[in-house]
PDB file of C-alpha atoms in Angstrom:
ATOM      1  CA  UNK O  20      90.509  79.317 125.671  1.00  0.00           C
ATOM      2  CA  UNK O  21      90.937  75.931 123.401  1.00  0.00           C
ATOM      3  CA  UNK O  22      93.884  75.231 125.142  1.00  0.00           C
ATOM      4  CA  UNK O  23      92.878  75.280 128.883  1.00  0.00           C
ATOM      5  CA  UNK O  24      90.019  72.933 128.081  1.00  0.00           C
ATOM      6  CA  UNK O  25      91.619  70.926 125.500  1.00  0.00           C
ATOM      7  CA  UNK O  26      94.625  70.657 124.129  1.00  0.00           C
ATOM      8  CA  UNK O  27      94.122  68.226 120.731  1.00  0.00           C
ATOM      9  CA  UNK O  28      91.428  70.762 119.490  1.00  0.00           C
ATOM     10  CA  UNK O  29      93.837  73.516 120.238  1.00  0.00           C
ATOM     11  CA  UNK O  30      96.762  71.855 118.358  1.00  0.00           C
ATOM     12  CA  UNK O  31      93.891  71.120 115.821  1.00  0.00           C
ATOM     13  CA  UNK O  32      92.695  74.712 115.733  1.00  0.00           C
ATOM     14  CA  UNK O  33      96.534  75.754 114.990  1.00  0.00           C
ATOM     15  CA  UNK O  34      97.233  73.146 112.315  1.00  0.00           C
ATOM     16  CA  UNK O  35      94.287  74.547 110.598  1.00  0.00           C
ATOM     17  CA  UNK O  36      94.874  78.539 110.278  1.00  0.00           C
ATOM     18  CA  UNK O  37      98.125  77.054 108.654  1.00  0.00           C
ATOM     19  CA  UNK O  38      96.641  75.113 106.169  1.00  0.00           C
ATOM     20  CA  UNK O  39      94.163  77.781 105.695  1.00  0.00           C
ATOM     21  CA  UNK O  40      97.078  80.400 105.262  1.00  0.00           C
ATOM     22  CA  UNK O  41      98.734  78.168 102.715  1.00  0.00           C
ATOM     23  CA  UNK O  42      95.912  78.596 100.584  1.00  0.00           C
ATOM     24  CA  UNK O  43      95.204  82.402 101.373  1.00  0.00           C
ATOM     25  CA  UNK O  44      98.809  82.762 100.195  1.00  0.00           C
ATOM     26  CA  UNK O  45      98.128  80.771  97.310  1.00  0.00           C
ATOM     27  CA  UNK O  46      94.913  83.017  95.660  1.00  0.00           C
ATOM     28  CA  UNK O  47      97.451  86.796  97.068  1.00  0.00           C
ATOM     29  CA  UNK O  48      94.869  87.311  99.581  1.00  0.00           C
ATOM     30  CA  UNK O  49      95.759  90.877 101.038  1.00  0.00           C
ATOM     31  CA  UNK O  50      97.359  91.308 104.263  1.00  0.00           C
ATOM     32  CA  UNK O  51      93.884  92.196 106.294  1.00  0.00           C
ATOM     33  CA  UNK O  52      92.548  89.216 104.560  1.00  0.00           C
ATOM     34  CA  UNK O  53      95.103  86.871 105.511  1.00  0.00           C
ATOM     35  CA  UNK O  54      95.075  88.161 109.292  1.00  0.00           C
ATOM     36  CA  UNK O  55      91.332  87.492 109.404  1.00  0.00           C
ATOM     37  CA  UNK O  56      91.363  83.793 107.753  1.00  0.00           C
ATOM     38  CA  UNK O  57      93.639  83.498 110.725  1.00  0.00           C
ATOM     39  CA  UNK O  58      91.573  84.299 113.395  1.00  0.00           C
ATOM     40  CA  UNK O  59      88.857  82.803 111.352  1.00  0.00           C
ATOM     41  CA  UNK O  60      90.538  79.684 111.062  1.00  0.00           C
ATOM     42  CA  UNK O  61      91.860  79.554 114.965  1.00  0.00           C
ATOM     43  CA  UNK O  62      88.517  80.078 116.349  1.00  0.00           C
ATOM     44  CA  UNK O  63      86.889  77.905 113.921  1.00  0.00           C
ATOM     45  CA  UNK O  64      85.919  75.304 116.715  1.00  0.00           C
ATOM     46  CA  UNK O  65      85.743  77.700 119.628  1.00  0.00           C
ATOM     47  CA  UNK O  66      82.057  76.996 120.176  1.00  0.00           C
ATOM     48  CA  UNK O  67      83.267  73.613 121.390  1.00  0.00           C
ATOM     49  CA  UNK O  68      83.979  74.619 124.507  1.00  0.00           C
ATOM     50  CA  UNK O  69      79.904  74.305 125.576  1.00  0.00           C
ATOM     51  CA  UNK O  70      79.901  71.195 124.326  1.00  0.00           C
ATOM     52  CA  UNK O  71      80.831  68.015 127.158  1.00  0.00           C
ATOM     53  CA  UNK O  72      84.025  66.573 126.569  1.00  0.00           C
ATOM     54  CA  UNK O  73      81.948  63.455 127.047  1.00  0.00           C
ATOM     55  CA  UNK O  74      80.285  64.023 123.731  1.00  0.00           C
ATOM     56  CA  UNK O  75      83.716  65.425 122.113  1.00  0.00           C
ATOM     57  CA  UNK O  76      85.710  62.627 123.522  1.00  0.00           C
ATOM     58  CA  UNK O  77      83.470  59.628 122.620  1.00  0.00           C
ATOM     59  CA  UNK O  78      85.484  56.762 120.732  1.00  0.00           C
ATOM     60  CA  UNK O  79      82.314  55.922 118.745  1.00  0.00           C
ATOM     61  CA  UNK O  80      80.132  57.473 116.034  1.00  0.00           C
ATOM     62  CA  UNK O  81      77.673  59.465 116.830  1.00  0.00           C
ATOM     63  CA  UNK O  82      74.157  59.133 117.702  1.00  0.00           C
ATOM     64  CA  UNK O  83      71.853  61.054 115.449  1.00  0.00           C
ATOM     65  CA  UNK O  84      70.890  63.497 118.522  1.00  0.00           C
ATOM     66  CA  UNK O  85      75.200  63.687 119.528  1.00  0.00           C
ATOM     67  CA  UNK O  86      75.714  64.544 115.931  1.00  0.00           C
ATOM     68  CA  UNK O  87      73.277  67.064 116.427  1.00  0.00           C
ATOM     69  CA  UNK O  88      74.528  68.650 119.423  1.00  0.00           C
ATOM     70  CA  UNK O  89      78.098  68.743 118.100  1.00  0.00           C
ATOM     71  CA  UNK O  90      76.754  70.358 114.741  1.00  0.00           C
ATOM     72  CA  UNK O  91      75.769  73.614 117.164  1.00  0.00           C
ATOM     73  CA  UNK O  92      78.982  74.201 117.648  1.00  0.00           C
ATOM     74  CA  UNK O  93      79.619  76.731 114.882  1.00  0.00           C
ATOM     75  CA  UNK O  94      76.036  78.026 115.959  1.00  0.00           C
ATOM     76  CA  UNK O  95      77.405  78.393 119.266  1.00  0.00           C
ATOM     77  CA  UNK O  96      81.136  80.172 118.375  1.00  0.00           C
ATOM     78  CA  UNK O  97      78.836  82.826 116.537  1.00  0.00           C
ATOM     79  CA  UNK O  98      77.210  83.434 120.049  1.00  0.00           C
ATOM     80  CA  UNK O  99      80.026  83.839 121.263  1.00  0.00           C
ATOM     81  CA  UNK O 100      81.921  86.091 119.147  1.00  0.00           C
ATOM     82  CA  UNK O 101      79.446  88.238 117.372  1.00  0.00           C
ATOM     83  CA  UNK O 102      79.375  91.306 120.523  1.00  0.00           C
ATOM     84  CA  UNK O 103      83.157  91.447 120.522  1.00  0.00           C
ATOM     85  CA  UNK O 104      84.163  93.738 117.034  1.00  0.00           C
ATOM     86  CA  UNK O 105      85.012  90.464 114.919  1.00  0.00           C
ATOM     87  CA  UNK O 106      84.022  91.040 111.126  1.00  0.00           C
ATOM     88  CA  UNK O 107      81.514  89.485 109.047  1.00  0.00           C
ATOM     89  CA  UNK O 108      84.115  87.724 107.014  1.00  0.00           C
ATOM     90  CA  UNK O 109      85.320  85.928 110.265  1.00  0.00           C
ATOM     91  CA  UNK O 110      82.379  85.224 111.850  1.00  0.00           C
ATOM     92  CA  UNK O 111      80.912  83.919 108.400  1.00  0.00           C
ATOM     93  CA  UNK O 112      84.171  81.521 108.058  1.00  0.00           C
ATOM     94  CA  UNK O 113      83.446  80.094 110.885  1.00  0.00           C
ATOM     95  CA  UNK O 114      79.519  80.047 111.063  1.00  0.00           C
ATOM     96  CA  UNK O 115      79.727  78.326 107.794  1.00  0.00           C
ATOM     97  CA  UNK O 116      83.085  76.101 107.456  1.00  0.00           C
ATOM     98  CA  UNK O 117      80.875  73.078 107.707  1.00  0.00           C
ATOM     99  CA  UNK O 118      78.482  74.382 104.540  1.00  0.00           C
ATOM    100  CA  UNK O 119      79.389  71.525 100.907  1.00  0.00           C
ATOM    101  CA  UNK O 120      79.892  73.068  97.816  1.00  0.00           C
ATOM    102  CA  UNK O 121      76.953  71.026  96.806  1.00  0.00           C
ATOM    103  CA  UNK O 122      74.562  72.415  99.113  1.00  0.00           C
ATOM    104  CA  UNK O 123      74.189  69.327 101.454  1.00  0.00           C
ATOM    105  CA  UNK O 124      76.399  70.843 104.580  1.00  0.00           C
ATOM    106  CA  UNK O 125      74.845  72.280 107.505  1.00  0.00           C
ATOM    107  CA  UNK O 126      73.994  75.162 109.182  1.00  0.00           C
ATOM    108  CA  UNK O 127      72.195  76.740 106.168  1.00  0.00           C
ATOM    109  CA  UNK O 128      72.787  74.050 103.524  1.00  0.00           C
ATOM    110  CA  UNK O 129      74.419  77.029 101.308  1.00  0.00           C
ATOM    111  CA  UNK O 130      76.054  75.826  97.791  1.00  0.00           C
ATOM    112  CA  UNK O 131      78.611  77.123  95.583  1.00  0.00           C
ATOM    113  CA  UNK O 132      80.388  80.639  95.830  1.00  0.00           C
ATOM    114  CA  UNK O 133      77.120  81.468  98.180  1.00  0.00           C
ATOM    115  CA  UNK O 134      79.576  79.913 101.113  1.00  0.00           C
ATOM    116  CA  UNK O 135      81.420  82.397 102.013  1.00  0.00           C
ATOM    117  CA  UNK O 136      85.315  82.226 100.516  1.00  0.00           C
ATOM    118  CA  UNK O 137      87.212  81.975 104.133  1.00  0.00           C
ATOM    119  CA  UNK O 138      84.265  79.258 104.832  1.00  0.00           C
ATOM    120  CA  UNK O 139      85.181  77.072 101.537  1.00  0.00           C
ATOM    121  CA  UNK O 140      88.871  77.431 102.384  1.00  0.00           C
ATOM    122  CA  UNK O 141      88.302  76.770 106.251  1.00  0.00           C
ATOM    123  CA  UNK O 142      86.410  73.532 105.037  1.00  0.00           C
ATOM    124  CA  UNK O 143      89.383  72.016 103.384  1.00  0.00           C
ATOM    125  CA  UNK O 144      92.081  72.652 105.645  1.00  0.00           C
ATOM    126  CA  UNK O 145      89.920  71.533 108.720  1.00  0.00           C
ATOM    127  CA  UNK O 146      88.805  68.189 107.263  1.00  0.00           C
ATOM    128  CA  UNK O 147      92.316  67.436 105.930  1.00  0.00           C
ATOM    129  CA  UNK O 148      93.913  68.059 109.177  1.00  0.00           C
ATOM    130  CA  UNK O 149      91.076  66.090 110.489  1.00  0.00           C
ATOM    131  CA  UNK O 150      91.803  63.186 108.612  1.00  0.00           C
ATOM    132  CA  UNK O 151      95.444  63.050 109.502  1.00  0.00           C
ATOM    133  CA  UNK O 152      95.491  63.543 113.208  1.00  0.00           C
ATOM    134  CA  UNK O 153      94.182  60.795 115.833  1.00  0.00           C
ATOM    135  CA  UNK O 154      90.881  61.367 116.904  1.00  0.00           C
ATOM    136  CA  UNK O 155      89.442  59.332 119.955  1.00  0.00           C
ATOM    137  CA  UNK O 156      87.438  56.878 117.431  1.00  0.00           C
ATOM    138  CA  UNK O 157      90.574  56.331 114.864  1.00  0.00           C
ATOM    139  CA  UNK O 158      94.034  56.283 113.982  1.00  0.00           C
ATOM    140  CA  UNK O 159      95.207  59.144 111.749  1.00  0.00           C
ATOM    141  CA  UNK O 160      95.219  58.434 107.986  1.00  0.00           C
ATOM    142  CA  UNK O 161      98.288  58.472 106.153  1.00  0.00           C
ATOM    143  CA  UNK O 162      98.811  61.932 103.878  1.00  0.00           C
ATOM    144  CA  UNK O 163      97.830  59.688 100.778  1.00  0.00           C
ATOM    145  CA  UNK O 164      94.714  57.953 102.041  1.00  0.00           C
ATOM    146  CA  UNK O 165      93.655  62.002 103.271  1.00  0.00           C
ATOM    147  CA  UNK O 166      94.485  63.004  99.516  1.00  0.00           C
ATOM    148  CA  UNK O 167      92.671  60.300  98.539  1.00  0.00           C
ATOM    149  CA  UNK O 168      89.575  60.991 100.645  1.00  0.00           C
ATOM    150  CA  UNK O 169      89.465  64.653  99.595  1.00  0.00           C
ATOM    151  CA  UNK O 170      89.787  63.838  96.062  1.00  0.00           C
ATOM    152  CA  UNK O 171      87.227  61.334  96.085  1.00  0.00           C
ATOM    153  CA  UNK O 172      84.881  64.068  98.272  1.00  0.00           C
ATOM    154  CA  UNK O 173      82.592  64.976  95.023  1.00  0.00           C
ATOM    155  CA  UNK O 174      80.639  68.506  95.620  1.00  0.00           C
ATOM    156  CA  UNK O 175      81.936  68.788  99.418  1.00  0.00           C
ATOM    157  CA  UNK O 176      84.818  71.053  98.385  1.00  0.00           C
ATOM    158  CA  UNK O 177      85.283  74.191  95.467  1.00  0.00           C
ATOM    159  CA  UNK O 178      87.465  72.238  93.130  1.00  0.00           C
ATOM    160  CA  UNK O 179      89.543  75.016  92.727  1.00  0.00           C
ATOM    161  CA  UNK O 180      90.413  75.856  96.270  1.00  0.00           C
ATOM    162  CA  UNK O 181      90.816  71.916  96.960  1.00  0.00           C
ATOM    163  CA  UNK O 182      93.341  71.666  93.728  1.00  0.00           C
ATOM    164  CA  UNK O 183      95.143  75.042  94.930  1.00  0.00           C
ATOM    165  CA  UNK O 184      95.385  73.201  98.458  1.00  0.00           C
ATOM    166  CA  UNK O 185      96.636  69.943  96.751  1.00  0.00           C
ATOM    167  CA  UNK O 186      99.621  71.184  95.104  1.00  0.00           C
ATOM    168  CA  UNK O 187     101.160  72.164  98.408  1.00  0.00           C
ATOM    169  CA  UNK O 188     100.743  68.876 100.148  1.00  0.00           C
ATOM    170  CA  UNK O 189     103.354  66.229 100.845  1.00  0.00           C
ATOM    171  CA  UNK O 190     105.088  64.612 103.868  1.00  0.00           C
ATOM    172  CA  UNK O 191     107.605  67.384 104.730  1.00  0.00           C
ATOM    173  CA  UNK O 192     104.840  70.174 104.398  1.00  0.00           C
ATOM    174  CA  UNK O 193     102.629  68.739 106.821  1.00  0.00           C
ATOM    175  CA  UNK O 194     105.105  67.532 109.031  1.00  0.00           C
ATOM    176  CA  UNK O 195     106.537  71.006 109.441  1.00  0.00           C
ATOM    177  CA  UNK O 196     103.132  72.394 110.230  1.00  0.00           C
ATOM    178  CA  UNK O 197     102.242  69.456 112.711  1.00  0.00           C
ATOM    179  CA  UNK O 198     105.299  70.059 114.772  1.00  0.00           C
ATOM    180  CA  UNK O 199     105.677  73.873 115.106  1.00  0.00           C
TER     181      UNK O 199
END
């Protein structure tokens, strides 16, 4: 489905259950639990396919009312998904990967361990992929600047997932999940 429409959220969508799966591994999720921070993690931006690829290509920031518009995307992939047997804990990672550990995130402003675990992991992995892939607006960031960034990201990440996440992150990691 991300694919057909387009291919950099797709690759993005991939990179992500990855990075997600890296930290899954990391805290001996079970196997069910790993295979649903997959799917969690894959279909994290599916909603994006009702959004314009005007508005999802635009080389600019956003207006307050785009920013808007692209934040019902998660709102959107729950539509989407909620009448076809996914479980809670998938549809909550992706309802809520956009929730901050400190409460200021959006779509319920939800803090702490009230986010839902495959949300707070979800988080991480999608911004740092985020931040190291070219997006229509930007260059990618170098691995360091991205470590940098997330470091520096006080109360949007659980410390402990982010530092779990952190240990497994250098050039030849990421390069092997970018090109597979």
């Amino acid at each position: 489905m991300l694919l057909a429409r387009d291919r950099s959220t797709a690759i993005h969508s991939r990179n992500v259950s990855k990075y997600a799966m890296t930290i899954g591994t990391a805290l001996g999720l079970d196997s069910n639990d790993m295979k649903e921070l997959y799917v969690a993690a894959l279909l994290h931006d599916c909603g994006k396919v009702a959004l314009p690829d005007k508005l999802l290509k635009t080389p600019r920031s956003y207006t307050r009312w785009e920013k808007q518009m692209v934040q019902q995307h998660v709102v959107i992939a729950k539509k989407l998904l909620v009448n076809l047997g996914f479980s809670n804990k998938i549809l909550d990672g992706i309802y809520y990967h956009h929730e901050r550990y400190d409460g200021m995130g959006y779509v319920e402003g939800l803090k702490g361990d009230s986010i839902p675990l495959f949300a707070r992991i979800i988080a991480i992995a999608d911004v740092f992929d985020a931040l190291t892939s070219k997006r229509p607006y930007r260059d990618p960031l170098s691995i360091q600047q991205a470590i940098h960034l997330l470091k520096e990201s006080k109360g949007q990440f659980d410390e402990e997932l982010l530092g779990i996440f952190l240990r497994y992150i250098n050039k030849s990691y990421v390069d092997t999940i970018k090109s597979n």
